[in-house]
PDB file of C-alpha atoms in Angstrom:
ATOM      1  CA  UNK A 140       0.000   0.000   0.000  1.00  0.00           C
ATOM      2  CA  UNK A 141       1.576   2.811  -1.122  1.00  0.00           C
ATOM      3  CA  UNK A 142       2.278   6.222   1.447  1.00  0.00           C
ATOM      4  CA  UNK A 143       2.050   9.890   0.167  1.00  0.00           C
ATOM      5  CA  UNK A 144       4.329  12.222   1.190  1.00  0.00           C
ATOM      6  CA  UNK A 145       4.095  16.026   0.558  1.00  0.00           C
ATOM      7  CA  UNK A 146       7.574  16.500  -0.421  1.00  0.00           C
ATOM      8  CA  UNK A 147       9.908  19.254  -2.371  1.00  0.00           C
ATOM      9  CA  UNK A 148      11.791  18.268  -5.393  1.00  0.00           C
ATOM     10  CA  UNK A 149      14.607  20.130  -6.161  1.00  0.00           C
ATOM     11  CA  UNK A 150      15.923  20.033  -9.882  1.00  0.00           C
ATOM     12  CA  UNK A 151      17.995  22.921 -11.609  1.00  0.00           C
ATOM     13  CA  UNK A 152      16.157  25.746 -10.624  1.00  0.00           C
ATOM     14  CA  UNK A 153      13.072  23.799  -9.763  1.00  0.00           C
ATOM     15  CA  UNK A 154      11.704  23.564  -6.187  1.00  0.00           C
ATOM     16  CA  UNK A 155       8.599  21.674  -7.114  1.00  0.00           C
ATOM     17  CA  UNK A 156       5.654  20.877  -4.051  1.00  0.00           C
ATOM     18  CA  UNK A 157       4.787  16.882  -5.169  1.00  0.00           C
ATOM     19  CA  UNK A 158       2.631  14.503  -3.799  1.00  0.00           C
ATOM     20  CA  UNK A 159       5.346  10.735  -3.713  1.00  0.00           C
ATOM     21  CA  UNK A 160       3.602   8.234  -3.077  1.00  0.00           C
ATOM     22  CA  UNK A 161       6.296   5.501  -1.763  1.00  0.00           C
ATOM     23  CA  UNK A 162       5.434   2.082  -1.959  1.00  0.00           C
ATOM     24  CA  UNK A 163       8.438   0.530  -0.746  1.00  0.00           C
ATOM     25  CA  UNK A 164      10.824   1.517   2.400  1.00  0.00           C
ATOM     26  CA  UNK A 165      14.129   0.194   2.673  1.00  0.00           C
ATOM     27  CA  UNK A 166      16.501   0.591   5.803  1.00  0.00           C
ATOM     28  CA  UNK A 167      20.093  -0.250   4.275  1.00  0.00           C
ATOM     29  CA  UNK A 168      22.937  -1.224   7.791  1.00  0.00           C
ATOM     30  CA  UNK A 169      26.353  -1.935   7.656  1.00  0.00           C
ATOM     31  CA  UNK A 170      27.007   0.390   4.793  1.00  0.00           C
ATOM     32  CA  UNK A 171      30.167   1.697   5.200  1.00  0.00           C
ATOM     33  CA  UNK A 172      33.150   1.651   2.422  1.00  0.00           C
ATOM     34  CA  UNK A 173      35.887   1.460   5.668  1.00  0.00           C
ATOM     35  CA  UNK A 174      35.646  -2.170   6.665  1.00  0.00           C
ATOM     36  CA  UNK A 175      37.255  -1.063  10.163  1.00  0.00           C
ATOM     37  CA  UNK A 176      34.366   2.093  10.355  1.00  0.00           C
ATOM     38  CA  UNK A 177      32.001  -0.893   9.797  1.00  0.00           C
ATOM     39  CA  UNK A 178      33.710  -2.928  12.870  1.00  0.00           C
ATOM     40  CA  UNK A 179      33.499  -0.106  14.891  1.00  0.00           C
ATOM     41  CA  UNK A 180      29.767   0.323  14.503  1.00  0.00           C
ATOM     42  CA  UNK A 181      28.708  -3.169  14.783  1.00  0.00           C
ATOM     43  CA  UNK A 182      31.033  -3.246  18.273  1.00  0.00           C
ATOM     44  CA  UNK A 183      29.263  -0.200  19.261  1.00  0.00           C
ATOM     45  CA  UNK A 184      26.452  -1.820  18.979  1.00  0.00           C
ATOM     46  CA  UNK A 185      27.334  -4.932  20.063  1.00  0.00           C
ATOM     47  CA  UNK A 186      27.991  -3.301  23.382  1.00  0.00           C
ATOM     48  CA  UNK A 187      24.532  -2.640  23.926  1.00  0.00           C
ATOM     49  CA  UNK A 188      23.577  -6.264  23.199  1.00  0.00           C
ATOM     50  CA  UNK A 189      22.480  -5.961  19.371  1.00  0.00           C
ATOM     51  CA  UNK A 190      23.699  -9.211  17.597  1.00  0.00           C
ATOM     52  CA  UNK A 191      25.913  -9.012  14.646  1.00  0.00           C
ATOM     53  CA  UNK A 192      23.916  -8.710  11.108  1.00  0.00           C
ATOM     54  CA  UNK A 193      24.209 -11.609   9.124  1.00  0.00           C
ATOM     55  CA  UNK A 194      25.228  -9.646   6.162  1.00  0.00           C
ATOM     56  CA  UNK A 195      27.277  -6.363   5.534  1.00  0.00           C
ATOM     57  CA  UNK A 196      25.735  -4.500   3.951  1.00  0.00           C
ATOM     58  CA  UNK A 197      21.937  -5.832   5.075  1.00  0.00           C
ATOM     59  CA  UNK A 198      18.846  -4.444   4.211  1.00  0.00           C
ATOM     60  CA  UNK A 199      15.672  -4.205   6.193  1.00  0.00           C
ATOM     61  CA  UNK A 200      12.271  -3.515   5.308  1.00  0.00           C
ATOM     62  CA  UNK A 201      10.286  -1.519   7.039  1.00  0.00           C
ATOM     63  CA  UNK A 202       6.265  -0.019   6.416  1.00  0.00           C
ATOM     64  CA  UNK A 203       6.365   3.116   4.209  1.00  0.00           C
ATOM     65  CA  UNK A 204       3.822   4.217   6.549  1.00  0.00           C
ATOM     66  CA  UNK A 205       6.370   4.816   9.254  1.00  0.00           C
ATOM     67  CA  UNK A 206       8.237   7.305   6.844  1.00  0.00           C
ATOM     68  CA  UNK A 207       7.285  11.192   8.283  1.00  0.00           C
ATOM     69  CA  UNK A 208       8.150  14.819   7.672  1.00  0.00           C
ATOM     70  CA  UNK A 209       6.830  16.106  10.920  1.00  0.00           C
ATOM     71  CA  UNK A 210       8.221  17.609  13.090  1.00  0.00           C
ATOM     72  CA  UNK A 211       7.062  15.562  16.224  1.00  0.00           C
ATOM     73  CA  UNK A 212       7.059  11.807  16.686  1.00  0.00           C
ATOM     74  CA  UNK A 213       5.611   9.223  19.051  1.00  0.00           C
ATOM     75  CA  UNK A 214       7.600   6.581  20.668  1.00  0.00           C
ATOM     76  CA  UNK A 215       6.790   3.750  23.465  1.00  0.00           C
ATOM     77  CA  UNK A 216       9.365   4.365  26.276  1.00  0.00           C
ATOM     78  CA  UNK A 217      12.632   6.336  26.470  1.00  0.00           C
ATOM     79  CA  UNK A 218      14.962   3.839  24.919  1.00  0.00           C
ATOM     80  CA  UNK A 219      14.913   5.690  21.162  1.00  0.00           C
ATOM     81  CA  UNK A 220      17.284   7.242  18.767  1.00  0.00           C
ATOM     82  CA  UNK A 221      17.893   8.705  15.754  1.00  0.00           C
ATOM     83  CA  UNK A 222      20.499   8.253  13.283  1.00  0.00           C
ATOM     84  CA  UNK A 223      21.308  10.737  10.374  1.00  0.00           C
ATOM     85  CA  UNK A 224      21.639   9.380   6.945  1.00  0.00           C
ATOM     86  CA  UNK A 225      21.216  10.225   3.453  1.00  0.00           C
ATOM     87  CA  UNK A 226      18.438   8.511   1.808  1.00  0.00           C
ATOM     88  CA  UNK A 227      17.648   7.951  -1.992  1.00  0.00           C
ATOM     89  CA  UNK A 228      14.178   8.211  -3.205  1.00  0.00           C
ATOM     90  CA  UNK A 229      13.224   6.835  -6.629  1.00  0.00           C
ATOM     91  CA  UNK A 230      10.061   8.708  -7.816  1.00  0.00           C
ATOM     92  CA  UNK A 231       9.285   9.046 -11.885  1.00  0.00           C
ATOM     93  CA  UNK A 232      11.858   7.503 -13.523  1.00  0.00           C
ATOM     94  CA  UNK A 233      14.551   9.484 -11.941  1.00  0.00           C
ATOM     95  CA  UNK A 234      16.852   9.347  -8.364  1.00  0.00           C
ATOM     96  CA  UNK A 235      16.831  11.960  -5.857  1.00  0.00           C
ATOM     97  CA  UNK A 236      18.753  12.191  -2.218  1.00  0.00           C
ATOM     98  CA  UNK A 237      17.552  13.268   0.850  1.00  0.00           C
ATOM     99  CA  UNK A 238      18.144  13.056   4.679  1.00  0.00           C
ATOM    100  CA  UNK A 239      16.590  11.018   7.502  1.00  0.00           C
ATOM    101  CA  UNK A 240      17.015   9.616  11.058  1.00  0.00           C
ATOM    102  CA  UNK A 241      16.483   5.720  10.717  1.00  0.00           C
ATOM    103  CA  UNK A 242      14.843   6.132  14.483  1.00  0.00           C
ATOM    104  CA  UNK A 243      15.047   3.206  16.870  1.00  0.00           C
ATOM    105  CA  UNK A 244      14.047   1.635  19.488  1.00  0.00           C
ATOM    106  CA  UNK A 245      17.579   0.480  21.462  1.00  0.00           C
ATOM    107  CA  UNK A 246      16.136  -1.504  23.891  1.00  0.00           C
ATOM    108  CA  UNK A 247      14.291  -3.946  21.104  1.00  0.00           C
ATOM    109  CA  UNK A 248      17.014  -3.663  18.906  1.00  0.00           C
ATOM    110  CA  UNK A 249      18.655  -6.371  21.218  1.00  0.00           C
ATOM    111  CA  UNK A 250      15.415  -8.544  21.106  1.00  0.00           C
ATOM    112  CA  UNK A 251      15.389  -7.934  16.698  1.00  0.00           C
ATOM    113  CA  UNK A 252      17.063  -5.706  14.377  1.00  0.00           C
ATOM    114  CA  UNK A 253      14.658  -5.761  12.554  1.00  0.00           C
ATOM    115  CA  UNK A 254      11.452  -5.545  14.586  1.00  0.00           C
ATOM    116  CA  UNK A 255      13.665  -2.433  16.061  1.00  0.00           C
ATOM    117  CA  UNK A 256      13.526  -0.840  12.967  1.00  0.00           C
ATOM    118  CA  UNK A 257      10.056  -1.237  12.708  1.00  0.00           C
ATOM    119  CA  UNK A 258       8.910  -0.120  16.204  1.00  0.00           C
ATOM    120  CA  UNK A 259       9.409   3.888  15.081  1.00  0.00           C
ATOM    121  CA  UNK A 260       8.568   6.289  12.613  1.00  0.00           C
ATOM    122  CA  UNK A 261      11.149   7.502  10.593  1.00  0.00           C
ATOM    123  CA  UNK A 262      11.808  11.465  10.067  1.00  0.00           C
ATOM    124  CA  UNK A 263      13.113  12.472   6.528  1.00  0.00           C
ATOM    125  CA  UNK A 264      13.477  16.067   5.990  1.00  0.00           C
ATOM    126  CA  UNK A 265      10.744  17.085   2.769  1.00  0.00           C
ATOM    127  CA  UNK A 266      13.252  18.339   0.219  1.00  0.00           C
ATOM    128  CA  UNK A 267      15.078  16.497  -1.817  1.00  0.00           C
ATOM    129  CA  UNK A 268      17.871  16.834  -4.566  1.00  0.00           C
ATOM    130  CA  UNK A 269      18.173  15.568  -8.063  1.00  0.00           C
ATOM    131  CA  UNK A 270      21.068  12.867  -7.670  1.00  0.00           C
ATOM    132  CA  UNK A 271      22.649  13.839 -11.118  1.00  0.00           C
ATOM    133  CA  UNK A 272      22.872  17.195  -9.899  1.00  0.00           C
ATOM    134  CA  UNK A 273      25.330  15.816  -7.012  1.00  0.00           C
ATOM    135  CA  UNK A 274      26.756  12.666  -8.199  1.00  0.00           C
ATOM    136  CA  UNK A 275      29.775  15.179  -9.829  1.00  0.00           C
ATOM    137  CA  UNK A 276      30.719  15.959  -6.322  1.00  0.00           C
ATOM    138  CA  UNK A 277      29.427  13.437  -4.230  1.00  0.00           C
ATOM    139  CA  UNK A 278      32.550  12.626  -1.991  1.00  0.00           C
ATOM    140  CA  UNK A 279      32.166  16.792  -0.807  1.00  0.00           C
ATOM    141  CA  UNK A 280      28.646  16.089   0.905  1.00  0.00           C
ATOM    142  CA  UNK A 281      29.306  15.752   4.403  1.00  0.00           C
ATOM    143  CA  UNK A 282      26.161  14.665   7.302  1.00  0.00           C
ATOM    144  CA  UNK A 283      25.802  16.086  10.492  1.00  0.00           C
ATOM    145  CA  UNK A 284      23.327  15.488  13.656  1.00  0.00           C
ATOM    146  CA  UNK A 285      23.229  17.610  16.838  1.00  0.00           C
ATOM    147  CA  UNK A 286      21.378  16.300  19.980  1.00  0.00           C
ATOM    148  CA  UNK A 287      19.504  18.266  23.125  1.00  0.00           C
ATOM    149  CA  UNK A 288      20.630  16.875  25.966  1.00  0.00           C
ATOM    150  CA  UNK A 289      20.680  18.571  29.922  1.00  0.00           C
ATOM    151  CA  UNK A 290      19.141  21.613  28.038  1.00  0.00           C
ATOM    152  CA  UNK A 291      21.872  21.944  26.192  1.00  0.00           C
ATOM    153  CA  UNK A 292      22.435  21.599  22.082  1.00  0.00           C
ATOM    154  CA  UNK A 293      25.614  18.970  21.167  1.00  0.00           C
ATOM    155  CA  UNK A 294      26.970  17.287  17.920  1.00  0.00           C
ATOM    156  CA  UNK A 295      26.107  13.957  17.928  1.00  0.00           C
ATOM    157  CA  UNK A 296      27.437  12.793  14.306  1.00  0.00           C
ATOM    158  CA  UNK A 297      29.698  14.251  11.638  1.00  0.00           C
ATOM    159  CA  UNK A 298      31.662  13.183   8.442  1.00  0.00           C
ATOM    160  CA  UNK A 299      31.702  12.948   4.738  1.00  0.00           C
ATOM    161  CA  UNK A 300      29.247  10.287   3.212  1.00  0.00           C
ATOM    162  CA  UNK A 301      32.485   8.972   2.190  1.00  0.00           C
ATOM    163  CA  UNK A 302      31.889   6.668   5.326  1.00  0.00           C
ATOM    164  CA  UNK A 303      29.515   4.707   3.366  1.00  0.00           C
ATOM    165  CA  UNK A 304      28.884   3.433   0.173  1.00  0.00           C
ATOM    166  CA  UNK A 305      28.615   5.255  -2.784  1.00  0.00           C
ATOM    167  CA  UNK A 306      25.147   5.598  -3.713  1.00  0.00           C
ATOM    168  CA  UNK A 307      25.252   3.443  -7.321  1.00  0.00           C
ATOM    169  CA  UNK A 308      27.310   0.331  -5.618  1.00  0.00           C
ATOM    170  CA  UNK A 309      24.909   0.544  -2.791  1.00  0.00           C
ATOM    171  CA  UNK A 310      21.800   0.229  -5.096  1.00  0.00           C
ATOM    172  CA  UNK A 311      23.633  -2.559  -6.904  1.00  0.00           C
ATOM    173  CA  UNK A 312      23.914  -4.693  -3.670  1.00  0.00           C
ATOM    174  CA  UNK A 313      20.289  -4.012  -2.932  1.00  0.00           C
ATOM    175  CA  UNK A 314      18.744  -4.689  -6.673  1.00  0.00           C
ATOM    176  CA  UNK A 315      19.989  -7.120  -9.117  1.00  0.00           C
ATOM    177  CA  UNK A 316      19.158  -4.779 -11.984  1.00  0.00           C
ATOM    178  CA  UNK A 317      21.055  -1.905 -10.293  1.00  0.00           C
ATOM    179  CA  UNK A 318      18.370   0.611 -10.355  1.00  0.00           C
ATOM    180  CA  UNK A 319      15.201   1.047  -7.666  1.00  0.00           C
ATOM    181  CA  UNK A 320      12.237   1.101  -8.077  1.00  0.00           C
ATOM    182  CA  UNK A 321       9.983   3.264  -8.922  1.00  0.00           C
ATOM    183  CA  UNK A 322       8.092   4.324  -5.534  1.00  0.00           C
ATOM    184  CA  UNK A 323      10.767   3.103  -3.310  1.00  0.00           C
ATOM    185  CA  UNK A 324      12.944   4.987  -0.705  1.00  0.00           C
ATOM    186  CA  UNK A 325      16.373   4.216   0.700  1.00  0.00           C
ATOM    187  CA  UNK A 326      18.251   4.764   3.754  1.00  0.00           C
ATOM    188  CA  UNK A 327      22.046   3.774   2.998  1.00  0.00           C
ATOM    189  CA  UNK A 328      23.509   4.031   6.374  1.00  0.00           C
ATOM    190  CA  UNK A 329      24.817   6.152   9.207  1.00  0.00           C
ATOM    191  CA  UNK A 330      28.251   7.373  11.295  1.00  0.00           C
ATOM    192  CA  UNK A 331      29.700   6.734  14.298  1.00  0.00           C
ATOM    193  CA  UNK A 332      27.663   8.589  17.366  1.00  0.00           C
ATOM    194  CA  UNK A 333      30.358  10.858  19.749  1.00  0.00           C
ATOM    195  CA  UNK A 334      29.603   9.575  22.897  1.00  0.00           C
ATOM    196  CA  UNK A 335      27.931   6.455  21.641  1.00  0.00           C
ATOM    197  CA  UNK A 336      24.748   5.090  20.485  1.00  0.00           C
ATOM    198  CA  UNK A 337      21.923   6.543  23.246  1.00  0.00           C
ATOM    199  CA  UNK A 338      18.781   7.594  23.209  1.00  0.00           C
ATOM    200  CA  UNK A 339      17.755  10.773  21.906  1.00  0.00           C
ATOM    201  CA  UNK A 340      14.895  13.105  22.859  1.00  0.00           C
ATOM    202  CA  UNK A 341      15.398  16.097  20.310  1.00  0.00           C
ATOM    203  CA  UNK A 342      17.647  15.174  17.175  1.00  0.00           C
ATOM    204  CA  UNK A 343      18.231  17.893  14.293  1.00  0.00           C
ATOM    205  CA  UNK A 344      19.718  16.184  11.223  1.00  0.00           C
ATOM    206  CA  UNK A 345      21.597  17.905   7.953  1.00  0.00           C
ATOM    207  CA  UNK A 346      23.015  17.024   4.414  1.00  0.00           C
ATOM    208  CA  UNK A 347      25.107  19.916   2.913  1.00  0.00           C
ATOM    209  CA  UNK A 348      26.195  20.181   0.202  1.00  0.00           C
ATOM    210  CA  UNK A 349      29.174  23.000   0.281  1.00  0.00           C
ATOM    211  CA  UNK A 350      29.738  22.764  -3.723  1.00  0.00           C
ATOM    212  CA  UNK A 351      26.534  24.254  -3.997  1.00  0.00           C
ATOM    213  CA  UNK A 352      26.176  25.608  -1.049  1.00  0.00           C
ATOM    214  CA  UNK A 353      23.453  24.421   0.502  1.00  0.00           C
ATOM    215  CA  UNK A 354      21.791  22.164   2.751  1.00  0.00           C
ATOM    216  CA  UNK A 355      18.775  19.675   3.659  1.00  0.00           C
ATOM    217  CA  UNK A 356      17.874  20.144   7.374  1.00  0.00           C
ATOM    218  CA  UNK A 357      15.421  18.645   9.432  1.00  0.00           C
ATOM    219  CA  UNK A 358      14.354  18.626  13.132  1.00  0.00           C
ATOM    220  CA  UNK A 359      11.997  16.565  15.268  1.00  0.00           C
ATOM    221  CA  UNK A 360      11.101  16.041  19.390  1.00  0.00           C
ATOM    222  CA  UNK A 361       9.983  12.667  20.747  1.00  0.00           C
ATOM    223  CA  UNK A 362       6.548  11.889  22.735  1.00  0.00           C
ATOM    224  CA  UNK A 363       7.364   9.442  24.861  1.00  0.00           C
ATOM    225  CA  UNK A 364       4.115   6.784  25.835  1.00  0.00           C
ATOM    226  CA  UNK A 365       4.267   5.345  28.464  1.00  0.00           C
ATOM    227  CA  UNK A 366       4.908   1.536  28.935  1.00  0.00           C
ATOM    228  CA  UNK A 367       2.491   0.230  31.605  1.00  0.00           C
ATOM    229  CA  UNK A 368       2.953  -3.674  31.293  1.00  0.00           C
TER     230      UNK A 368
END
């Protein structure tokens, strides 16, 4: 069942409003180029009791419907965090990148990957870039994620998407015929948290693009419900 987002398309100089409906989600882990950047995440996560992936890189499916542009999301408990990432988007024939936070639950992520990934909505900022108009100077876009924590604002993930794969060899792992699909949206994988993996109450998340100069920016707060049994 497909999920309609009210997103901005960015092509040349065209900002266009468009309704995409996605039909498929896609949560790509274990993404990085650096095999010992790839290590270091799976120990990091390892040391909160999340098993090993079977593959590197993996890639989990989750309900489009979970995929948000609000600014405010709901989450059972105070065990979740984001994660910045780019994210493709395949919509009419052609590619366009983005930015999320692949949200999740920490506590279930020891019980399933998988049903962790699941368990929360995931926050993508609502404009998006033609890929082509990147790809040129794709090594220069650098991600960054700040966090809210004792009141006070700190960076909570930085680097080049250098870290992981490049966008064409990722899609290539994921789809035999190297392309997606029409309809379907990618996340392709995140940095190493300062401070570690925790939970996050107030993430702000950023793609720039300093060829350009520009960026893709995006902030949400978390709800917490409470878990009574």
């Amino acid at each position: 069942m497909s999920h309609v987002l009210s997103l901005t398309l960015h092509g040349g100089s065209d900002a266009r409003p468009t309704e995409v409906a996605i039909d498929q989600a896609v949560i790509a882990g274990w993404t990085g180029r650096d095999p010992a950047a790839v290590e270091q995440h799976i120990k990091e996560l390892e040391a909160l009791g999340v098993k090993r992936p079977a593959t590197t890189p993996i890639f989990y499916r989750v309900a489009a419907a979970r995929l948000t542009t609000a600014d405010t999301i709901e989450a059972v408990g105070e065990a979740s965090g984001g994660e910045v990432e780019f994210v493709l988007l395949q919509h009419a024939g052609k590619l366009w990148v983005g930015a999320g936070s692949d949200h999740t639950d920490r506590e279930v992520e020891k019980y399933g990957v998988t049903v962790s990934k699941q368990m929360c909505e995931k926050p993508i900022a609502p404009l998006f870039w033609a890929y082509d108009e990147v790809a040129p100077h794709w090594d220069r876009l650098t991600l960054r994620a700040h966090v809210v924590e004792g009141g006070k604002r700190a960076l909570y993930q930085d680097g080049a998407v250098t870290a992981m794969m490049e966008p064409s060899a990722l899609i290539a792992r994921h789809a035999a015929d190297g392309r997606l699909g029409d309809g379907t949206l990618m996340f392709c994988g995140t940095l190493a948290a300062h401070g570690g993996v925790r939970a996050t109450a107030e993430f702000a998340f950023e793609l720039e693009d300093p060829v350009l100069g520009r960026k893709i920016a995006h902030a949400y707060r978390v709800r917490t419900l409470p878990i009574l049994g």
